[in-house]
Amino acid sequence: MKPVVSAMQAWSCVVISIFAIVILSTLGFLFKANHPELVGGDEDPENGAAVATTVFTAVFIYAGFLVFCGLQGLLHVRESRRGAIAL
């Protein structure tokens, strides 16, 4: 199987996905707990659980990106170990 994206794009996507998963998970748990800093103001959302569901959906999407890009990066590693010429 050949990689679809370049090695630099794959590993950059892995780093960005990990960062997004950490940040969005933290925000999701804070919304789920109805933290007053996030849902306590006049213009803040009233239903923190609904916002948390949306944020966790984004976390699952980034997890999919992490798996895809990680596999692409591993394909590049495997290809480079076999001595393939990268053009």
mmCIF file of C-alpha atoms in Angstrom:
data_model
loop_
_atom_site.group_PDB
_atom_site.id
_atom_site.type_symbol
_atom_site.label_atom_id
_atom_site.label_comp_id
_atom_site.label_asym_id
_atom_site.label_seq_id
_atom_site.Cartn_x
_atom_site.Cartn_y
_atom_site.Cartn_z
ATOM 1 C CA MET A 1 0.000 0.000 0.000
ATOM 2 C CA LYS A 2 1.329 3.423 -0.932
ATOM 3 C CA PRO A 3 0.924 6.545 1.200
ATOM 4 C CA VAL A 4 -1.626 9.119 0.045
ATOM 5 C CA VAL A 5 -0.004 12.155 1.688
ATOM 6 C CA SER A 6 3.619 13.141 2.198
ATOM 7 C CA ALA A 7 5.507 12.244 5.352
ATOM 8 C CA MET A 8 5.649 15.847 6.570
ATOM 9 C CA GLN A 9 1.899 16.289 6.116
ATOM 10 C CA ALA A 10 1.192 12.993 7.876
ATOM 11 C CA TRP A 11 3.301 13.750 10.949
ATOM 12 C CA SER A 12 2.062 17.361 11.118
ATOM 13 C CA CYS A 13 -1.502 16.047 11.067
ATOM 14 C CA VAL A 14 -0.643 13.644 13.905
ATOM 15 C CA VAL A 15 0.718 16.466 16.080
ATOM 16 C CA ILE A 16 -2.216 18.785 15.344
ATOM 17 C CA SER A 17 -4.719 15.986 15.982
ATOM 18 C CA ILE A 18 -3.190 15.118 19.358
ATOM 19 C CA PHE A 19 -3.225 18.781 20.365
ATOM 20 C CA ALA A 20 -6.857 19.174 19.245
ATOM 21 C CA ILE A 21 -7.956 16.016 21.069
ATOM 22 C CA VAL A 22 -6.390 17.200 24.337
ATOM 23 C CA ILE A 23 -7.791 20.738 24.135
ATOM 24 C CA LEU A 24 -11.267 19.756 22.937
ATOM 25 C CA SER A 25 -11.561 16.929 25.474
ATOM 26 C CA THR A 26 -10.763 19.367 28.257
ATOM 27 C CA LEU A 27 -13.362 21.831 26.968
ATOM 28 C CA GLY A 28 -15.911 19.040 26.533
ATOM 29 C CA PHE A 29 -15.505 17.835 30.104
ATOM 30 C CA LEU A 30 -15.796 21.408 31.396
ATOM 31 C CA PHE A 31 -19.006 21.972 29.415
ATOM 32 C CA LYS A 32 -20.374 18.613 30.542
ATOM 33 C CA ALA A 33 -19.764 19.570 34.170
ATOM 34 C CA ASN A 34 -21.473 22.961 33.555
ATOM 35 C CA HIS A 35 -18.401 24.831 34.708
ATOM 36 C CA PRO A 36 -19.515 28.358 35.675
ATOM 37 C CA GLU A 37 -16.734 29.983 33.657
ATOM 38 C CA LEU A 38 -18.161 28.490 30.451
ATOM 39 C CA VAL A 39 -21.937 28.447 31.047
ATOM 40 C CA GLY A 40 -22.443 31.021 33.802
ATOM 41 C CA GLY A 41 -22.645 34.256 31.813
ATOM 42 C CA ASP A 42 -25.522 36.004 30.057
ATOM 43 C CA GLU A 43 -24.350 35.200 26.522
ATOM 44 C CA ASP A 44 -23.006 31.722 27.303
ATOM 45 C CA PRO A 45 -24.882 28.575 26.270
ATOM 46 C CA GLU A 46 -27.433 27.383 28.802
ATOM 47 C CA ASN A 47 -27.237 23.675 27.996
ATOM 48 C CA GLY A 48 -23.634 22.651 28.636
ATOM 49 C CA ALA A 49 -24.358 18.972 27.969
ATOM 50 C CA ALA A 50 -25.504 19.709 24.400
ATOM 51 C CA VAL A 51 -22.367 21.744 23.754
ATOM 52 C CA ALA A 52 -20.256 18.935 25.235
ATOM 53 C CA THR A 53 -21.855 16.437 22.833
ATOM 54 C CA THR A 54 -20.891 18.622 19.880
ATOM 55 C CA VAL A 55 -17.351 19.070 21.180
ATOM 56 C CA PHE A 56 -16.934 15.318 21.732
ATOM 57 C CA THR A 57 -18.104 14.737 18.150
ATOM 58 C CA ALA A 58 -15.220 16.935 17.018
ATOM 59 C CA VAL A 59 -12.891 14.886 19.257
ATOM 60 C CA PHE A 60 -13.983 11.681 17.485
ATOM 61 C CA ILE A 61 -13.378 13.303 14.089
ATOM 62 C CA TYR A 62 -9.872 14.323 15.163
ATOM 63 C CA ALA A 63 -9.301 10.790 16.453
ATOM 64 C CA GLY A 64 -10.143 9.542 12.959
ATOM 65 C CA PHE A 65 -7.627 11.994 11.500
ATOM 66 C CA LEU A 66 -5.063 10.786 14.039
ATOM 67 C CA VAL A 67 -5.521 7.150 13.007
ATOM 68 C CA PHE A 68 -5.437 7.932 9.284
ATOM 69 C CA CYS A 69 -2.416 10.239 9.456
ATOM 70 C CA GLY A 70 -0.580 7.960 11.861
ATOM 71 C CA LEU A 71 -1.004 5.057 9.470
ATOM 72 C CA GLN A 72 0.202 7.239 6.607
ATOM 73 C CA GLY A 73 3.290 8.167 8.624
ATOM 74 C CA LEU A 74 3.959 4.523 9.424
ATOM 75 C CA LEU A 75 3.661 3.672 5.741
ATOM 76 C CA HIS A 76 6.375 6.232 5.030
ATOM 77 C CA VAL A 77 8.575 4.716 7.754
ATOM 78 C CA ARG A 78 8.058 1.234 6.347
ATOM 79 C CA GLU A 79 8.795 2.448 2.825
ATOM 80 C CA SER A 80 11.998 4.173 3.890
ATOM 81 C CA ARG A 81 13.273 1.066 5.704
ATOM 82 C CA ARG A 82 12.945 -0.993 2.527
ATOM 83 C CA GLY A 83 15.208 1.381 0.670
ATOM 84 C CA ALA A 84 12.604 2.834 -1.664
ATOM 85 C CA ILE A 85 13.644 5.923 -3.582
ATOM 86 C CA ALA A 86 11.483 8.895 -2.639
ATOM 87 C CA LEU A 87 10.756 11.195 -5.540
#
